[in-house]
PDB file of C-alpha atoms in Angstrom:
ATOM      1  CA  GLY A 104      -0.573   5.293 -20.384  1.00 85.00           C
ATOM      2  CA  ILE A 105       1.322   2.454 -18.743  1.00 93.00           C
ATOM      3  CA  SER A 106       0.322  -0.956 -20.119  1.00 93.00           C
ATOM      4  CA  PRO A 107      -0.009  -3.914 -17.717  1.00 92.00           C
ATOM      5  CA  GLN A 108       2.338  -5.883 -19.958  1.00 93.00           C
ATOM      6  CA  SER A 109       5.188  -3.344 -19.356  1.00 94.00           C
ATOM      7  CA  ILE A 110       4.935  -3.862 -15.588  1.00 95.00           C
ATOM      8  CA  LYS A 111       4.003  -7.558 -15.632  1.00 93.00           C
ATOM      9  CA  ASN A 112       6.742  -8.590 -13.172  1.00 91.00           C
ATOM     10  CA  ALA A 113       5.690  -6.018 -10.641  1.00 92.00           C
ATOM     11  CA  LEU A 114       2.007  -6.894 -11.029  1.00 90.00           C
ATOM     12  CA  GLN A 115       2.706 -10.580 -10.512  1.00 90.00           C
ATOM     13  CA  SER A 116       5.000  -9.940  -7.551  1.00 91.00           C
ATOM     14  CA  GLY A 117       2.086  -9.466  -5.060  1.00 90.00           C
ATOM     15  CA  LYS A 118       3.864  -6.487  -3.528  1.00 93.00           C
ATOM     16  CA  SER A 119       0.942  -4.281  -4.036  1.00 93.00           C
ATOM     17  CA  TYR A 120      -2.648  -4.759  -5.198  1.00 94.00           C
ATOM     18  CA  ILE A 121      -6.030  -3.156  -5.004  1.00 94.00           C
ATOM     19  CA  PHE A 122      -8.572  -5.071  -2.894  1.00 93.00           C
ATOM     20  CA  GLY A 123     -11.930  -3.931  -1.612  1.00 93.00           C
ATOM     21  CA  HIS A 124     -12.878  -0.601  -0.041  1.00 96.00           C
ATOM     22  CA  ASP A 125     -13.382   0.872   3.368  1.00 98.00           C
ATOM     23  CA  LYS A 126     -16.703   1.723   5.045  1.00 97.00           C
ATOM     24  CA  ALA A 127     -16.719   5.122   3.354  1.00 97.00           C
ATOM     25  CA  ASN A 128     -16.340   3.372  -0.004  1.00 97.00           C
ATOM     26  CA  ARG A 129     -12.678   4.489  -0.442  1.00 98.00           C
ATOM     27  CA  PRO A 130     -10.660   1.988  -2.606  1.00 97.00           C
ATOM     28  CA  CYS A 131      -7.889   0.165  -0.687  1.00 97.00           C
ATOM     29  CA  VAL A 132      -4.397  -0.725  -1.819  1.00 96.00           C
ATOM     30  CA  VAL A 133      -2.631  -3.433   0.084  1.00 96.00           C
ATOM     31  CA  ILE A 134       1.194  -3.109   0.103  1.00 95.00           C
ATOM     32  CA  ARG A 135       3.099  -6.181   1.281  1.00 94.00           C
ATOM     33  CA  ILE A 136       6.529  -4.694   1.887  1.00 92.00           C
ATOM     34  CA  CYS A 137       8.165  -8.157   2.233  1.00 92.00           C
ATOM     35  CA  LYS A 138       7.428  -8.853  -1.496  1.00 93.00           C
ATOM     36  CA  HIS A 139       9.587  -6.007  -2.670  1.00 93.00           C
ATOM     37  CA  PHE A 140      13.355  -6.746  -2.968  1.00 94.00           C
ATOM     38  CA  ARG A 141      15.642  -3.816  -3.726  1.00 92.00           C
ATOM     39  CA  ALA A 142      18.317  -6.131  -5.225  1.00 94.00           C
ATOM     40  CA  LYS A 143      15.829  -7.690  -7.723  1.00 93.00           C
ATOM     41  CA  ARG A 144      13.712  -4.744  -8.747  1.00 91.00           C
ATOM     42  CA  ARG A 145      14.140  -2.737 -11.938  1.00 92.00           C
ATOM     43  CA  LEU A 146      13.749   0.904 -10.853  1.00 94.00           C
ATOM     44  CA  GLU A 147      11.996   2.140 -13.995  1.00 95.00           C
ATOM     45  CA  GLU A 148       9.463  -0.714 -13.929  1.00 95.00           C
ATOM     46  CA  THR A 149       8.877  -0.143 -10.173  1.00 95.00           C
ATOM     47  CA  LYS A 150       8.271   3.630 -10.761  1.00 96.00           C
ATOM     48  CA  ALA A 151       5.862   2.783 -13.662  1.00 97.00           C
ATOM     49  CA  PHE A 152       4.153   0.244 -11.359  1.00 97.00           C
ATOM     50  CA  VAL A 153       3.656   2.940  -8.639  1.00 96.00           C
ATOM     51  CA  ILE A 154       2.004   5.377 -11.172  1.00 97.00           C
ATOM     52  CA  TYR A 155      -0.076   2.535 -12.622  1.00 97.00           C
ATOM     53  CA  MET A 156      -1.373   1.598  -9.146  1.00 96.00           C
ATOM     54  CA  LEU A 157      -2.166   5.183  -8.195  1.00 96.00           C
ATOM     55  CA  GLU A 158      -4.008   5.709 -11.470  1.00 96.00           C
ATOM     56  CA  GLU A 159      -5.972   2.500 -10.935  1.00 95.00           C
ATOM     57  CA  LEU A 160      -6.869   3.688  -7.397  1.00 96.00           C
ATOM     58  CA  ILE A 161      -7.977   7.117  -8.639  1.00 96.00           C
ATOM     59  CA  ALA A 162     -10.054   5.479 -11.355  1.00 96.00           C
ATOM     60  CA  ARG A 163     -11.909   3.613  -8.556  1.00 96.00           C
ATOM     61  CA  CYS A 164     -12.548   6.785  -6.447  1.00 96.00           C
ATOM     62  CA  SER A 165     -15.796   8.632  -6.770  1.00 94.00           C
ATOM     63  CA  VAL A 166     -16.647  12.320  -6.840  1.00 93.00           C
ATOM     64  CA  GLU A 167     -18.118  11.886  -3.343  1.00 94.00           C
ATOM     65  CA  THR A 168     -15.126  10.010  -2.088  1.00 93.00           C
ATOM     66  CA  PRO A 169     -11.983  11.167  -4.007  1.00 97.00           C
ATOM     67  CA  THR A 170      -9.506   9.546  -1.677  1.00 97.00           C
ATOM     68  CA  PHE A 171      -8.084   6.062  -1.143  1.00 98.00           C
ATOM     69  CA  VAL A 172      -6.776   4.101   1.780  1.00 98.00           C
ATOM     70  CA  ALA A 173      -3.739   1.795   2.128  1.00 97.00           C
ATOM     71  CA  ILE A 174      -2.903  -1.210   4.247  1.00 97.00           C
ATOM     72  CA  LEU A 175       0.907  -1.245   4.649  1.00 95.00           C
ATOM     73  CA  ASP A 176       1.794  -4.777   5.781  1.00 95.00           C
ATOM     74  CA  PHE A 177       5.201  -5.157   7.362  1.00 92.00           C
ATOM     75  CA  GLU A 178       4.960  -8.953   8.009  1.00 92.00           C
ATOM     76  CA  HIS A 179       8.381 -10.631   7.417  1.00 91.00           C
ATOM     77  CA  TYR A 180       9.926  -7.247   6.561  1.00 88.00           C
ATOM     78  CA  SER A 181      13.748  -7.314   6.442  1.00 89.00           C
ATOM     79  CA  LEU A 182      16.551  -5.026   5.354  1.00 87.00           C
ATOM     80  CA  ALA A 183      16.406  -6.780   1.919  1.00 91.00           C
ATOM     81  CA  ASN A 184      13.063  -4.929   1.443  1.00 90.00           C
ATOM     82  CA  LEU A 185      14.262  -1.547   2.415  1.00 87.00           C
ATOM     83  CA  ASP A 186      14.496   0.617  -0.720  1.00 90.00           C
ATOM     84  CA  GLN A 187      15.083   4.348   0.079  1.00 88.00           C
ATOM     85  CA  GLU A 188      15.046   5.224  -3.619  1.00 92.00           C
ATOM     86  CA  VAL A 189      11.572   3.816  -4.091  1.00 93.00           C
ATOM     87  CA  ILE A 190      10.289   5.264  -0.700  1.00 89.00           C
ATOM     88  CA  LYS A 191      11.457   8.792  -1.765  1.00 89.00           C
ATOM     89  CA  PHE A 192       9.867   8.303  -5.218  1.00 94.00           C
ATOM     90  CA  VAL A 193       6.494   7.239  -3.780  1.00 93.00           C
ATOM     91  CA  LEU A 194       6.472  10.116  -1.269  1.00 89.00           C
ATOM     92  CA  ASN A 195       7.373  12.636  -3.971  1.00 90.00           C
ATOM     93  CA  VAL A 196       4.751  11.349  -6.435  1.00 94.00           C
ATOM     94  CA  LEU A 197       2.059  11.283  -3.774  1.00 91.00           C
ATOM     95  CA  THR A 198       2.730  14.774  -2.510  1.00 88.00           C
ATOM     96  CA  THR A 199       3.473  16.402  -5.866  1.00 90.00           C
ATOM     97  CA  TYR A 200       0.998  14.719  -8.345  1.00 93.00           C
ATOM     98  CA  TYR A 201      -1.650  13.160  -6.077  1.00 92.00           C
ATOM     99  CA  PRO A 202      -1.922  15.577  -3.160  1.00 88.00           C
ATOM    100  CA  GLU A 203      -4.657  14.909  -0.629  1.00 91.00           C
ATOM    101  CA  ARG A 204      -5.585  11.620  -2.405  1.00 96.00           C
ATOM    102  CA  LEU A 205      -4.373   9.376   0.431  1.00 96.00           C
ATOM    103  CA  HIS A 206      -6.938   9.361   3.219  1.00 97.00           C
ATOM    104  CA  THR A 207      -5.311   6.943   5.614  1.00 97.00           C
ATOM    105  CA  ALA A 208      -2.409   4.413   5.673  1.00 95.00           C
ATOM    106  CA  TYR A 209      -3.029   1.636   8.176  1.00 97.00           C
ATOM    107  CA  VAL A 210       0.251   0.064   9.201  1.00 94.00           C
ATOM    108  CA  VAL A 211       0.065  -3.611  10.354  1.00 95.00           C
ATOM    109  CA  ASN A 212       2.639  -6.138  11.452  1.00 92.00           C
ATOM    110  CA  ASN A 213       4.997  -3.285  12.380  1.00 87.00           C
ATOM    111  CA  GLY A 214       7.934  -4.413  14.524  1.00 80.00           C
ATOM    112  CA  TRP A 215      11.235  -2.975  15.641  1.00 77.00           C
ATOM    113  CA  LEU A 216      12.592  -2.666  12.069  1.00 78.00           C
ATOM    114  CA  PHE A 217       9.555  -0.631  11.053  1.00 80.00           C
ATOM    115  CA  SER A 218      10.323   1.781  13.891  1.00 79.00           C
ATOM    116  CA  ALA A 219      13.831   2.281  12.609  1.00 77.00           C
ATOM    117  CA  VAL A 220      12.675   2.847   9.055  1.00 76.00           C
ATOM    118  CA  ALA A 221       9.951   5.201  10.302  1.00 79.00           C
ATOM    119  CA  LYS A 222      12.595   7.365  11.948  1.00 79.00           C
ATOM    120  CA  ALA A 223      14.448   7.628   8.739  1.00 75.00           C
ATOM    121  CA  VAL A 224      11.363   8.357   6.652  1.00 75.00           C
ATOM    122  CA  CYS A 225       9.489  10.784   8.956  1.00 78.00           C
ATOM    123  CA  PRO A 226      11.746  13.742   8.154  1.00 78.00           C
ATOM    124  CA  PHE A 227      10.590  13.547   4.590  1.00 72.00           C
ATOM    125  CA  LEU A 228       6.856  13.692   5.551  1.00 78.00           C
ATOM    126  CA  ASP A 229       4.967  16.849   6.325  1.00 79.00           C
ATOM    127  CA  ALA A 230       2.836  16.931   9.485  1.00 84.00           C
ATOM    128  CA  GLN A 231      -0.386  16.433   7.474  1.00 84.00           C
ATOM    129  CA  THR A 232       0.930  13.322   5.754  1.00 83.00           C
ATOM    130  CA  ARG A 233       2.263  11.948   9.051  1.00 84.00           C
ATOM    131  CA  SER A 234      -1.149  12.394  10.556  1.00 89.00           C
ATOM    132  CA  LYS A 235      -2.618  10.031   7.948  1.00 92.00           C
ATOM    133  CA  VAL A 236      -0.402   7.134   9.061  1.00 90.00           C
ATOM    134  CA  VAL A 237      -2.090   4.996  11.699  1.00 91.00           C
ATOM    135  CA  LEU A 238      -0.129   2.311  13.579  1.00 90.00           C
ATOM    136  CA  MET A 239      -2.653  -0.439  14.233  1.00 91.00           C
ATOM    137  CA  GLY A 240      -0.939  -2.080  17.206  1.00 85.00           C
ATOM    138  CA  ARG A 241      -1.078  -5.694  18.367  1.00 88.00           C
ATOM    139  CA  ASP A 242      -4.828  -6.266  17.847  1.00 93.00           C
ATOM    140  CA  TRP A 243      -4.711  -4.751  14.381  1.00 95.00           C
ATOM    141  CA  LYS A 244      -7.099  -7.292  12.675  1.00 95.00           C
ATOM    142  CA  GLN A 245      -9.913  -6.322  15.077  1.00 96.00           C
ATOM    143  CA  ALA A 246      -8.923  -2.671  14.727  1.00 96.00           C
ATOM    144  CA  LEU A 247      -9.172  -2.813  10.844  1.00 97.00           C
ATOM    145  CA  LEU A 248     -12.810  -3.850  11.268  1.00 97.00           C
ATOM    146  CA  LYS A 249     -13.623  -0.332  12.647  1.00 97.00           C
ATOM    147  CA  TYR A 250     -12.789   0.922   9.136  1.00 98.00           C
ATOM    148  CA  PHE A 251     -13.642  -2.081   6.871  1.00 97.00           C
ATOM    149  CA  ASP A 252     -16.516  -4.530   6.546  1.00 97.00           C
ATOM    150  CA  LYS A 253     -15.209  -8.096   6.879  1.00 96.00           C
ATOM    151  CA  SER A 254     -16.301  -8.801   3.265  1.00 95.00           C
ATOM    152  CA  GLN A 255     -13.786  -6.098   2.079  1.00 96.00           C
ATOM    153  CA  LEU A 256     -10.774  -7.600   3.725  1.00 95.00           C
ATOM    154  CA  GLN A 257      -8.933 -10.850   2.924  1.00 94.00           C
ATOM    155  CA  LEU A 258      -8.751 -13.538   5.639  1.00 92.00           C
ATOM    156  CA  GLN A 259      -5.190 -12.638   6.504  1.00 93.00           C
ATOM    157  CA  TYR A 260      -6.367  -9.117   7.392  1.00 95.00           C
ATOM    158  CA  GLY A 261      -9.239 -10.203   9.657  1.00 93.00           C
ATOM    159  CA  GLY A 262     -11.782 -10.269   6.854  1.00 92.00           C
ATOM    160  CA  SER A 263     -13.953 -12.991   5.331  1.00 92.00           C
ATOM    161  CA  ASP A 264     -12.770 -12.977   1.744  1.00 87.00           C
ATOM    162  CA  PRO A 265     -10.796 -16.157   1.088  1.00 83.00           C
ATOM    163  CA  CYS A 266      -9.010 -14.823  -2.012  1.00 81.00           C
ATOM    164  CA  GLU A 267      -5.272 -15.322  -1.355  1.00 71.00           C
ATOM    165  CA  HIS A 268      -3.926 -14.324  -4.751  1.00 59.00           C
ATOM    166  CA  SER A 269      -2.689 -10.771  -4.692  1.00 55.00           C
ATOM    167  CA  ASN A 270      -3.600  -9.327  -8.051  1.00 50.00           C
ATOM    168  CA  PHE A 271      -6.598  -7.871  -9.870  1.00 47.00           C
ATOM    169  CA  GLU A 272      -8.003 -11.363 -10.479  1.00 45.00           C
ATOM    170  CA  CYS A 273      -9.584 -11.380  -7.046  1.00 44.00           C
ATOM    171  CA  ARG A 274     -12.042  -8.634  -7.707  1.00 41.00           C
TER     172      ARG A 274
END
């Protein structure tokens, strides 16, 4: 397995962390795209981090609820965060090794740059995967509450949990 020590930098970056669960008890991964910098990342560590996070999510799933959800946060997203190599890797791993594990990806804080990236990424997604991506719109904090109890979301996502640190120490 992948040891937390071997991916320490990625774990501490705050770019992705598991936090809470939705109303159907699916674990949730929060992905803060602005915390990932293509120029600073080490590809092998990033790939190991992706696998580690997926394995952690699957370990939190139940037999009754074998899927997970994601909040993709594009706040402060810029071209410095765009990493086609990692995007392709994540999509390949999800579809090849973890098929049907992603229930829904809720996209928040998506602006014009997200639209441009989505146009580039969509050709790599099959129709079923595309259907799992939900653009939350302007009132996204309120919209997330349809799917999550307030206690299962951090304050910045419209919830009531004051935890700001973005790693496994919160929960």
